[in-house]
Structures are given as C-alpha cells and as structure tokens.
Amino acid sequence: MIRVRALEKSYQDLKVLKGVEFEVAKGSIFALLGSNGAGKTTVVRILSTLLRADAGSADVNGFDVAAQPARVRESISLTGQFAAVDEILTGRENLVLVARLRHLADPGKIADDLLDRFSLTEAGGRKVATYSGGMRRRLDIAMSLIGEPPVIFLDEPTTGLDPEARIEVWQAVRELAGRGTTVLLTTQYLDEAEQLADRIAILHEGRIIVNGTLTELKQLLPPAKVEYVEKQPTLEDVFLTLVGKDKR
Ligand SMILES: Nc1ncnc2c1ncn2[C@@H]1O[C@H](COP(=O)(O)OP(=O)(O)O)[C@@H](O)[C@H]1O
Ligand SMILES: [Mg+2]
C-alpha cells in the first residue's frame, strides 16, 4: 500500500533523510520509530503530499506522491500531533460537519456510527472543550476516517496523553487495522511500537537502520544473560519494615 524508495530531504544544510526505504502491506500497522528530530514528520509530510522530496520516490495506494498528488490525497487521511477538532462544537457536530464538507450522503448516520466505533456515543452531544485528551484524539481519528480512506497516517498519536488515554487510542488504532485500513504511525515510544505494530522500522540518522516484526527485531540481540544485581529496597519494603510487617 505504501512503497518508499531512496527518499532524500534536506532543509537548507541539514540532511534529514538520506535514502529512506520501506514498504507497508495493505491492512497492516507499520510503526516508524525514531527519536525527536529523526525525520518522522518529514516522511509523513512527503507521503501525504504536503512536502516534496529532493530525491527518491514514494507510492501510496499505487499512486506516485509527486506525479499524482490529487489521487494520493483521495487515498489518505492525516492526523497530526495536535488534534484538529473544533472545541466549540460537540463531538457529533464535528463529525457531521466533516461529512457535509465531503458531500457524503446521510452525515448524521456516519457521525453516529463513528461515535459508536470509538466509544464516544455518550460524549457525542457534549462540546469538545469538555473532552479529555484521549477522547479528543479518538474524535480526531474518527474524523479522519470519514470517507473511508484506505490509508491513514498517524503522526505521534499519543504524544502528550496520559497512560489511560494512550491505551484508549491504541484500541482505536487496532480497531482501524482490524477493518482493513492500512496504518502508518510514527512514534518515539518503544512500547507503542511494541503494542501496536505488525512491523517496526527504526529511523536513525537519515536511514532506516532496521525493519522487521517485533520477533525479528528481538532476534537481533543475543539471548539474555542472567546477572546478579544487588537489589535496593523499594518504598514498599521500607514501609513494611517500618510498620513492622516485614516478612523477609
Ligand atoms: N521546515 C523546516 N525547516 C528547517 N528544519 C526543519 C524543518 N522541519 C523540520 N526540520 C528539522 O528537521 C529535522 C527532522 O524533523 P522532523 O521530521 O519534524 O522530525 P521528527 O518528526 O522525527 O521529530 C529536525 O532536526 C527538525 O528541526
Ligand atoms: Mg514529528
């Protein structure tokens, strides 16, 4: 569904991408993992036609991002790090608005179905200003699905969310892929890639340095060695000792 070949991009003197290559299979979740500034957003912006590469090529849904940008845009949706929902409207109104803008039949039904899919039915009638971070991000993902694009880009979908909200967003992402949508997500969190992705690619110093399933990545390291480690007492140990319930 996505094919990236020898992609290069510089900002003035700063070479960010130095020959990035990867492929994403239809209906899978692919995690582009990298630290802050690695170039993840740059890759996503090129794939979503917002930015032109200096060299190399990329296809999305069979269309070349440089030669057929309109066809690519019809095939994708992009959810950035900062939720693009309207605070003053309710969750349902946000969804209906986008469905209307896309000239789809029965915007109300589309909105209700998406609210249901993302466990937002109860919150649907409330202004988004009252939503938690996780609810907002779920609504954002729901909005990006209107029109059923086959490919969705999620750029750091859980950055800035609390642990509970992250788990909610993870469930939403799994739900997407379960229905056949191809998901490319970027993350700087190892656990997020581990939890969600069918394949993980690590972007480092302008190149993909490894690309594989979690099992394949784990096999790159030698088997774990057992080492003796002196254990420091935990706060729990201290507490139990002080209150006289030490059972050691
Ligand atoms: N428009 C720009 N002009 C100059 N430098 C940029 C621009 N956009 C990003 N960069 C730089 O390129 C590098 C990669 O950025 P980015 O793709 O946003 O990384 P990531 O999303 O992995 O954090 C960073 O060093 C960033 O500061
Ligand atoms: Mg980024």
PDB file of N, CA and C in Angstrom, residues 52-105:
ATOM      1  N   ARG A  52       7.699  18.155  -0.779  1.00  0.00           N
ATOM      2  CA  ARG A  52       8.332  17.428  -1.877  1.00  0.00           C
ATOM      3  C   ARG A  52       9.680  16.879  -1.459  1.00  0.00           C
ATOM      4  N   ALA A  53       9.959  15.649  -1.849  1.00  0.00           N
ATOM      5  CA  ALA A  53      11.275  15.069  -1.574  1.00  0.00           C
ATOM      6  C   ALA A  53      12.295  15.689  -2.528  1.00  0.00           C
ATOM      7  N   ASP A  54      13.567  15.673  -2.131  1.00  0.00           N
ATOM      8  CA  ASP A  54      14.637  16.151  -3.023  1.00  0.00           C
ATOM      9  C   ASP A  54      15.015  15.060  -4.018  1.00  0.00           C
ATOM     10  N   ALA A  55      14.918  13.806  -3.593  1.00  0.00           N
ATOM     11  CA  ALA A  55      15.260  12.673  -4.463  1.00  0.00           C
ATOM     12  C   ALA A  55      14.534  11.435  -3.955  1.00  0.00           C
ATOM     13  N   GLY A  56      14.470  10.413  -4.834  1.00  0.00           N
ATOM     14  CA  GLY A  56      13.776   9.182  -4.465  1.00  0.00           C
ATOM     15  C   GLY A  56      12.313   9.249  -4.856  1.00  0.00           C
ATOM     16  N   SER A  57      11.550   8.202  -4.518  1.00  0.00           N
ATOM     17  CA  SER A  57      10.143   8.174  -4.909  1.00  0.00           C
ATOM     18  C   SER A  57       9.309   7.510  -3.821  1.00  0.00           C
ATOM     19  N   ALA A  58       8.021   7.787  -3.885  1.00  0.00           N
ATOM     20  CA  ALA A  58       7.093   7.157  -2.950  1.00  0.00           C
ATOM     21  C   ALA A  58       5.747   6.967  -3.630  1.00  0.00           C
ATOM     22  N   ASP A  59       5.179   5.776  -3.446  1.00  0.00           N
ATOM     23  CA  ASP A  59       3.829   5.467  -3.923  1.00  0.00           C
ATOM     24  C   ASP A  59       2.922   5.229  -2.726  1.00  0.00           C
ATOM     25  N   VAL A  60       1.703   5.734  -2.825  1.00  0.00           N
ATOM     26  CA  VAL A  60       0.698   5.446  -1.809  1.00  0.00           C
ATOM     27  C   VAL A  60      -0.554   4.974  -2.538  1.00  0.00           C
ATOM     28  N   ASN A  61      -1.055   3.811  -2.190  1.00  0.00           N
ATOM     29  CA  ASN A  61      -2.229   3.236  -2.850  1.00  0.00           C
ATOM     30  C   ASN A  61      -2.000   3.129  -4.360  1.00  0.00           C
ATOM     31  N   GLY A  62      -0.754   2.914  -4.758  1.00  0.00           N
ATOM     32  CA  GLY A  62      -0.431   2.759  -6.175  1.00  0.00           C
ATOM     33  C   GLY A  62      -0.190   4.063  -6.917  1.00  0.00           C
ATOM     34  N   PHE A  63      -0.296   5.202  -6.227  1.00  0.00           N
ATOM     35  CA  PHE A  63      -0.109   6.499  -6.890  1.00  0.00           C
ATOM     36  C   PHE A  63       1.186   7.153  -6.432  1.00  0.00           C
ATOM     37  N   ASP A  64       1.890   7.760  -7.366  1.00  0.00           N
ATOM     38  CA  ASP A  64       3.146   8.431  -7.065  1.00  0.00           C
ATOM     39  C   ASP A  64       2.859   9.784  -6.388  1.00  0.00           C
ATOM     40  N   VAL A  65       3.503  10.012  -5.252  1.00  0.00           N
ATOM     41  CA  VAL A  65       3.184  11.233  -4.493  1.00  0.00           C
ATOM     42  C   VAL A  65       3.551  12.507  -5.254  1.00  0.00           C
ATOM     43  N   ALA A  66       4.567  12.444  -6.100  1.00  0.00           N
ATOM     44  CA  ALA A  66       4.979  13.646  -6.829  1.00  0.00           C
ATOM     45  C   ALA A  66       4.156  13.831  -8.100  1.00  0.00           C
ATOM     46  N   ALA A  67       3.874  12.724  -8.821  1.00  0.00           N
ATOM     47  CA  ALA A  67       3.207  12.834 -10.118  1.00  0.00           C
ATOM     48  C   ALA A  67       1.679  12.841 -10.008  1.00  0.00           C
ATOM     49  N   GLN A  68       1.134  12.187  -8.964  1.00  0.00           N
ATOM     50  CA  GLN A  68      -0.331  12.073  -8.837  1.00  0.00           C
ATOM     51  C   GLN A  68      -0.804  12.495  -7.445  1.00  0.00           C
ATOM     52  N   PRO A  69      -0.430  13.711  -7.015  1.00  0.00           N
ATOM     53  CA  PRO A  69      -0.738  14.101  -5.635  1.00  0.00           C
ATOM     54  C   PRO A  69      -2.235  14.106  -5.310  1.00  0.00           C
ATOM     55  N   ALA A  70      -3.075  14.461  -6.295  1.00  0.00           N
ATOM     56  CA  ALA A  70      -4.515  14.515  -6.008  1.00  0.00           C
ATOM     57  C   ALA A  70      -5.053  13.110  -5.708  1.00  0.00           C
ATOM     58  N   ARG A  71      -4.580  12.117  -6.486  1.00  0.00           N
ATOM     59  CA  ARG A  71      -5.020  10.741  -6.253  1.00  0.00           C
ATOM     60  C   ARG A  71      -4.539  10.237  -4.903  1.00  0.00           C
ATOM     61  N   VAL A  72      -3.325  10.635  -4.535  1.00  0.00           N
ATOM     62  CA  VAL A  72      -2.804  10.250  -3.214  1.00  0.00           C
ATOM     63  C   VAL A  72      -3.672  10.861  -2.128  1.00  0.00           C
ATOM     64  N   ARG A  73      -3.994  12.144  -2.261  1.00  0.00           N
ATOM     65  CA  ARG A  73      -4.804  12.813  -1.224  1.00  0.00           C
ATOM     66  C   ARG A  73      -6.170  12.163  -1.067  1.00  0.00           C
ATOM     67  N   GLU A  74      -6.728  11.661  -2.170  1.00  0.00           N
ATOM     68  CA  GLU A  74      -8.025  10.964  -2.076  1.00  0.00           C
ATOM     69  C   GLU A  74      -7.897   9.639  -1.323  1.00  0.00           C
ATOM     70  N   SER A  75      -6.684   9.114  -1.269  1.00  0.00           N
ATOM     71  CA  SER A  75      -6.467   7.784  -0.693  1.00  0.00           C
ATOM     72  C   SER A  75      -6.112   7.805   0.788  1.00  0.00           C
ATOM     73  N   ILE A  76      -5.836   8.997   1.310  1.00  0.00           N
ATOM     74  CA  ILE A  76      -5.264   9.050   2.658  1.00  0.00           C
ATOM     75  C   ILE A  76      -6.042   9.960   3.596  1.00  0.00           C
ATOM     76  N   SER A  77      -5.752   9.815   4.882  1.00  0.00           N
ATOM     77  CA  SER A  77      -6.070  10.875   5.823  1.00  0.00           C
ATOM     78  C   SER A  77      -4.891  11.006   6.761  1.00  0.00           C
ATOM     79  N   LEU A  78      -4.747  12.183   7.305  1.00  0.00           N
ATOM     80  CA  LEU A  78      -3.590  12.501   8.129  1.00  0.00           C
ATOM     81  C   LEU A  78      -4.069  13.071   9.453  1.00  0.00           C
ATOM     82  N   THR A  79      -3.598  12.467  10.540  1.00  0.00           N
ATOM     83  CA  THR A  79      -3.901  13.009  11.854  1.00  0.00           C
ATOM     84  C   THR A  79      -2.594  13.402  12.503  1.00  0.00           C
ATOM     85  N   GLY A  80      -2.457  14.661  12.786  1.00  0.00           N
ATOM     86  CA  GLY A  80      -1.200  15.177  13.328  1.00  0.00           C
ATOM     87  C   GLY A  80      -1.129  15.052  14.834  1.00  0.00           C
ATOM     88  N   GLN A  81      -0.072  15.620  15.356  1.00  0.00           N
ATOM     89  CA  GLN A  81       0.178  15.519  16.781  1.00  0.00           C
ATOM     90  C   GLN A  81      -0.807  16.375  17.568  1.00  0.00           C
ATOM     91  N   PHE A  82      -1.353  17.386  16.931  1.00  0.00           N
ATOM     92  CA  PHE A  82      -2.261  18.275  17.638  1.00  0.00           C
ATOM     93  C   PHE A  82      -3.653  18.152  17.033  1.00  0.00           C
ATOM     94  N   ALA A  83      -4.609  17.794  17.872  1.00  0.00           N
ATOM     95  CA  ALA A  83      -5.958  17.487  17.409  1.00  0.00           C
ATOM     96  C   ALA A  83      -6.575  18.672  16.672  1.00  0.00           C
ATOM     97  N   ALA A  84      -7.211  18.354  15.537  1.00  0.00           N
ATOM     98  CA  ALA A  84      -7.761  19.392  14.664  1.00  0.00           C
ATOM     99  C   ALA A  84      -9.270  19.557  14.840  1.00  0.00           C
ATOM    100  N   VAL A  85      -9.772  19.223  16.031  1.00  0.00           N
ATOM    101  CA  VAL A  85     -11.218  19.293  16.237  1.00  0.00           C
ATOM    102  C   VAL A  85     -11.623  20.693  16.694  1.00  0.00           C
ATOM    103  N   ASP A  86     -12.884  21.032  16.434  1.00  0.00           N
ATOM    104  CA  ASP A  86     -13.406  22.338  16.837  1.00  0.00           C
ATOM    105  C   ASP A  86     -13.960  22.240  18.254  1.00  0.00           C
ATOM    106  N   GLU A  87     -13.396  23.033  19.152  1.00  0.00           N
ATOM    107  CA  GLU A  87     -13.741  22.980  20.584  1.00  0.00           C
ATOM    108  C   GLU A  87     -15.185  23.382  20.879  1.00  0.00           C
ATOM    109  N   ILE A  88     -15.700  24.307  20.062  1.00  0.00           N
ATOM    110  CA  ILE A  88     -17.000  24.907  20.382  1.00  0.00           C
ATOM    111  C   ILE A  88     -18.146  23.989  19.965  1.00  0.00           C
ATOM    112  N   LEU A  89     -17.870  23.142  18.970  1.00  0.00           N
ATOM    113  CA  LEU A  89     -18.887  22.202  18.528  1.00  0.00           C
ATOM    114  C   LEU A  89     -18.880  20.968  19.417  1.00  0.00           C
ATOM    115  N   THR A  90     -19.965  20.193  19.362  1.00  0.00           N
ATOM    116  CA  THR A  90     -19.979  18.898  20.046  1.00  0.00           C
ATOM    117  C   THR A  90     -19.199  17.897  19.182  1.00  0.00           C
ATOM    118  N   GLY A  91     -18.913  16.731  19.762  1.00  0.00           N
ATOM    119  CA  GLY A  91     -18.219  15.693  19.007  1.00  0.00           C
ATOM    120  C   GLY A  91     -19.012  15.304  17.769  1.00  0.00           C
ATOM    121  N   ARG A  92     -20.325  15.145  17.950  1.00  0.00           N
ATOM    122  CA  ARG A  92     -21.174  14.743  16.832  1.00  0.00           C
ATOM    123  C   ARG A  92     -21.202  15.819  15.750  1.00  0.00           C
ATOM    124  N   GLU A  93     -21.303  17.091  16.178  1.00  0.00           N
ATOM    125  CA  GLU A  93     -21.334  18.193  15.208  1.00  0.00           C
ATOM    126  C   GLU A  93     -20.043  18.254  14.388  1.00  0.00           C
ATOM    127  N   ASN A  94     -18.907  17.986  15.042  1.00  0.00           N
ATOM    128  CA  ASN A  94     -17.633  17.950  14.310  1.00  0.00           C
ATOM    129  C   ASN A  94     -17.687  16.911  13.193  1.00  0.00           C
ATOM    130  N   LEU A  95     -18.196  15.719  13.524  1.00  0.00           N
ATOM    131  CA  LEU A  95     -18.245  14.636  12.541  1.00  0.00           C
ATOM    132  C   LEU A  95     -19.218  14.961  11.407  1.00  0.00           C
ATOM    133  N   VAL A  96     -20.389  15.500  11.775  1.00  0.00           N
ATOM    134  CA  VAL A  96     -21.390  15.845  10.760  1.00  0.00           C
ATOM    135  C   VAL A  96     -20.831  16.908   9.813  1.00  0.00           C
ATOM    136  N   LEU A  97     -20.120  17.883  10.398  1.00  0.00           N
ATOM    137  CA  LEU A  97     -19.532  18.962   9.593  1.00  0.00           C
ATOM    138  C   LEU A  97     -18.582  18.404   8.527  1.00  0.00           C
ATOM    139  N   VAL A  98     -17.691  17.506   8.949  1.00  0.00           N
ATOM    140  CA  VAL A  98     -16.720  16.960   8.002  1.00  0.00           C
ATOM    141  C   VAL A  98     -17.430  16.121   6.932  1.00  0.00           C
ATOM    142  N   ALA A  99     -18.425  15.337   7.346  1.00  0.00           N
ATOM    143  CA  ALA A  99     -19.162  14.517   6.371  1.00  0.00           C
ATOM    144  C   ALA A  99     -19.878  15.409   5.349  1.00  0.00           C
ATOM    145  N   ARG A 100     -20.412  16.555   5.812  1.00  0.00           N
ATOM    146  CA  ARG A 100     -21.073  17.503   4.895  1.00  0.00           C
ATOM    147  C   ARG A 100     -20.058  18.104   3.933  1.00  0.00           C
ATOM    148  N   LEU A 101     -18.897  18.490   4.492  1.00  0.00           N
ATOM    149  CA  LEU A 101     -17.856  19.095   3.644  1.00  0.00           C
ATOM    150  C   LEU A 101     -17.415  18.133   2.554  1.00  0.00           C
ATOM    151  N   ARG A 102     -17.511  16.837   2.863  1.00  0.00           N
ATOM    152  CA  ARG A 102     -17.099  15.833   1.872  1.00  0.00           C
ATOM    153  C   ARG A 102     -18.271  15.402   0.978  1.00  0.00           C
ATOM    154  N   HIS A 103     -19.431  16.086   1.136  1.00  0.00           N
ATOM    155  CA  HIS A 103     -20.618  15.832   0.309  1.00  0.00           C
ATOM    156  C   HIS A 103     -21.084  14.390   0.389  1.00  0.00           C
ATOM    157  N   LEU A 104     -21.029  13.798   1.593  1.00  0.00           N
ATOM    158  CA  LEU A 104     -21.454  12.406   1.740  1.00  0.00           C
ATOM    159  C   LEU A 104     -22.936  12.356   2.087  1.00  0.00           C
ATOM    160  N   ALA A 105     -23.584  11.275   1.658  1.00  0.00           N
ATOM    161  CA  ALA A 105     -24.990  11.088   1.968  1.00  0.00           C
ATOM    162  C   ALA A 105     -25.135  10.695   3.449  1.00  0.00           C
TER     163      ALA A 105
END
